[in-house]
Short mmCIF file of C-alpha atoms in Angstrom, two decimals:
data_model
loop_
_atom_site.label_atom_id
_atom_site.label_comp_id
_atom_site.label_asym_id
_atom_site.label_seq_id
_atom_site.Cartn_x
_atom_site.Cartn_y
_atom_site.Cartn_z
CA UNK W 1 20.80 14.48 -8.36
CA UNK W 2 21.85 15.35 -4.92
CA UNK W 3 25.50 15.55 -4.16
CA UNK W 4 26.69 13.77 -1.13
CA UNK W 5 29.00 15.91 1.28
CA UNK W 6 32.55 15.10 1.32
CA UNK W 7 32.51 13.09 -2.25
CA UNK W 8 34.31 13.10 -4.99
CA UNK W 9 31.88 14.66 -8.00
CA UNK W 10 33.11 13.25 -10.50
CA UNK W 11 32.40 9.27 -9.62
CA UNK W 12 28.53 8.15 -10.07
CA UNK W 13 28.48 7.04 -6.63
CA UNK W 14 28.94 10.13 -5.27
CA UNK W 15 25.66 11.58 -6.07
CA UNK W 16 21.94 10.54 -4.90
CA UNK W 17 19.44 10.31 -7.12
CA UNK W 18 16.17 12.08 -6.32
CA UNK W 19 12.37 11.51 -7.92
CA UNK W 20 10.19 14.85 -8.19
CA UNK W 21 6.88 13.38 -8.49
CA UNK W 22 3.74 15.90 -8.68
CA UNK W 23 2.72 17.06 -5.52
CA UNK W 24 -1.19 17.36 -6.29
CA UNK W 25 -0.89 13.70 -7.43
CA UNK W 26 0.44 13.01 -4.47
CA UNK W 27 -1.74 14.73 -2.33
CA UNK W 28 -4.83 13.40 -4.57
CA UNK W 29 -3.68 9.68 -4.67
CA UNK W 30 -3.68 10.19 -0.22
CA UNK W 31 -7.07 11.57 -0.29
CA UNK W 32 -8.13 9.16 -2.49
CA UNK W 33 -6.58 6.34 -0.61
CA UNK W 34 -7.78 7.46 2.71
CA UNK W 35 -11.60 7.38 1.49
CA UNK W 36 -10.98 4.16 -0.24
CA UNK W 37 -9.82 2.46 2.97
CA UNK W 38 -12.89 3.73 4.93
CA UNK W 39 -15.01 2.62 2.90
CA UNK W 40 -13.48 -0.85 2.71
CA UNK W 41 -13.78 -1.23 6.48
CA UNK W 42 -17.31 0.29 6.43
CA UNK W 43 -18.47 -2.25 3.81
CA UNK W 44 -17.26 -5.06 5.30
CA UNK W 45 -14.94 -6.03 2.22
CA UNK W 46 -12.25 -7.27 4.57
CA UNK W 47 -12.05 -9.24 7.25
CA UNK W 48 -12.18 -7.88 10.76
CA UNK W 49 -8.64 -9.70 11.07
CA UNK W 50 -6.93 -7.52 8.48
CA UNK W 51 -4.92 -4.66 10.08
CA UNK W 52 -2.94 -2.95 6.98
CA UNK W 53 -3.15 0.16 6.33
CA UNK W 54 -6.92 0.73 7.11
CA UNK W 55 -8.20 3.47 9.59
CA UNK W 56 -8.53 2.87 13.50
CA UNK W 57 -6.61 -0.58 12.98
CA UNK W 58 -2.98 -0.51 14.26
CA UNK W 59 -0.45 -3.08 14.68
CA UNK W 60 -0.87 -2.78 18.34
CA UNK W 61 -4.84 -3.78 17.86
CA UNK W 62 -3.28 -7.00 15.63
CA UNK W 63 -0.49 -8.23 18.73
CA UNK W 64 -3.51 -8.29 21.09
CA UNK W 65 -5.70 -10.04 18.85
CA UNK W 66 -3.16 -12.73 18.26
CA UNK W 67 -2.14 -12.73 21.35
CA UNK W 68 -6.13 -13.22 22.62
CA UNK W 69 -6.11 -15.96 20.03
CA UNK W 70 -2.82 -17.92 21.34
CA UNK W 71 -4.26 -17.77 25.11
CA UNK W 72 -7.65 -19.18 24.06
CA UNK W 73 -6.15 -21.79 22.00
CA UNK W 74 -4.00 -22.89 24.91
CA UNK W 75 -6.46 -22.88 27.78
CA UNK W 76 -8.66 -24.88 25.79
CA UNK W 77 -5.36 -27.20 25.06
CA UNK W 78 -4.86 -26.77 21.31
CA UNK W 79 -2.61 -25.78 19.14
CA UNK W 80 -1.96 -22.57 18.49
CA UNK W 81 -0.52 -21.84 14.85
CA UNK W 82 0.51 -18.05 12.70
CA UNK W 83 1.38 -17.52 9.71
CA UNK W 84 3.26 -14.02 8.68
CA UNK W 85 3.46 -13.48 5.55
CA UNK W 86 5.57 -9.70 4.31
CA UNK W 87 3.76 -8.33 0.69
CA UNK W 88 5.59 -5.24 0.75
CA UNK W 89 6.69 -5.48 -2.92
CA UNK W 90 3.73 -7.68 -3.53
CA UNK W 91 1.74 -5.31 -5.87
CA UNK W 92 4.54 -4.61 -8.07
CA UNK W 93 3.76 -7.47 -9.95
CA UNK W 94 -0.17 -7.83 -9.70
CA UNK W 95 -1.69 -8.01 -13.35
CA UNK W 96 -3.66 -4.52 -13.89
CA UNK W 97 -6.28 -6.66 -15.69
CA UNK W 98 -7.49 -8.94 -12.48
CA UNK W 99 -7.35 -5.96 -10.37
CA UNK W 100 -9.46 -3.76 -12.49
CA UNK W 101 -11.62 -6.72 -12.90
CA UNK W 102 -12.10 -8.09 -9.63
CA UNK W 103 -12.85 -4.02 -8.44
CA UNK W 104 -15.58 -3.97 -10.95
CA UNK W 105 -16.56 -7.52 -9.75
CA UNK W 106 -16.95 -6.06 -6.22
CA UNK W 107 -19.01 -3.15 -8.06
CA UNK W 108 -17.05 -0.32 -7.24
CA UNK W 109 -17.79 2.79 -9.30
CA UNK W 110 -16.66 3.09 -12.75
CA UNK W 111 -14.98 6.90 -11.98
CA UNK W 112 -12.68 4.88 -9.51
CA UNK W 113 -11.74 1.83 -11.31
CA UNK W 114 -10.83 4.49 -14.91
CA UNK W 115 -8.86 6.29 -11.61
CA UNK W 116 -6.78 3.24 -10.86
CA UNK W 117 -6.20 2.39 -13.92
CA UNK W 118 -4.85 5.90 -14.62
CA UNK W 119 -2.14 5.29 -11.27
CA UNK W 120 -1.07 1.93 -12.66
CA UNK W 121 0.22 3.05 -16.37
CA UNK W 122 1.77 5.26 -18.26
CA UNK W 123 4.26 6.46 -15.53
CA UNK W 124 7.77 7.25 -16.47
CA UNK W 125 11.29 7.76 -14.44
CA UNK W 126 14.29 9.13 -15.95
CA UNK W 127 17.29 10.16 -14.76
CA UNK W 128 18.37 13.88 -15.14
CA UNK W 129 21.96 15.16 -15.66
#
């Protein structure tokens, strides 16, 4: 816990809470993601639409593409349609078991699926005083 200037100690509120996570993890989990994401754009696994998170695609590549998309639609008088949809807290609540599945389903290697499976359990957070 990280005391906040200016606070009173002794009330809860004045203190923030911080999470120490291992560093190597960390460091693996980005190298590890990093490869994973080239090698879904290499393999063609998404579409050439998706934008998130994935190398040499930026949100500025997605506002021209819609915007390409809008302008054709019009010129060629029809309607022009998006849908947004925000997933940010999304894969907190994706079932382990159909993810792990559908990986092996897509035949990705058995190392990396064991790998996942090792970053979605078994983690802990506590609170220290």
């Amino acid at each position: 816990m990280i005391p906040k200037d200016g606070k009173d100690l002794t009330l809860p509120l004045s203190w923030r809470p911080i999470a120490l996570l291992p560093t190597l993890g960390k460091g693996l989990e980005r190298i590890i993601a990093r490869k994973l994401a080239r090698a879904i754009v290499e393999q063609g696994i998404v579409s050439d639409t998706h934008f998130g998170a994935l190398p040499r695609r930026s949100g500025t590549d997605l506002v021209a593409c819609l915007t390409s998309d809008i302008e054709e639609a019009l010129q060629g008088r029809m309607v022009a349609a998006t849908l947004m949809v925000d997933v940010k807290g999304g894969f907190d609540n994706v079932s382990y078991n159909t993810l792990l599945q559908r990986l092996a389903d897509q035949g990705w290697p058995v190392w990396l699926i064991r790998y996942t499976l090792s970053l979605l359990t078994g983690r802990t957070n506590f609170v220290a005083h």
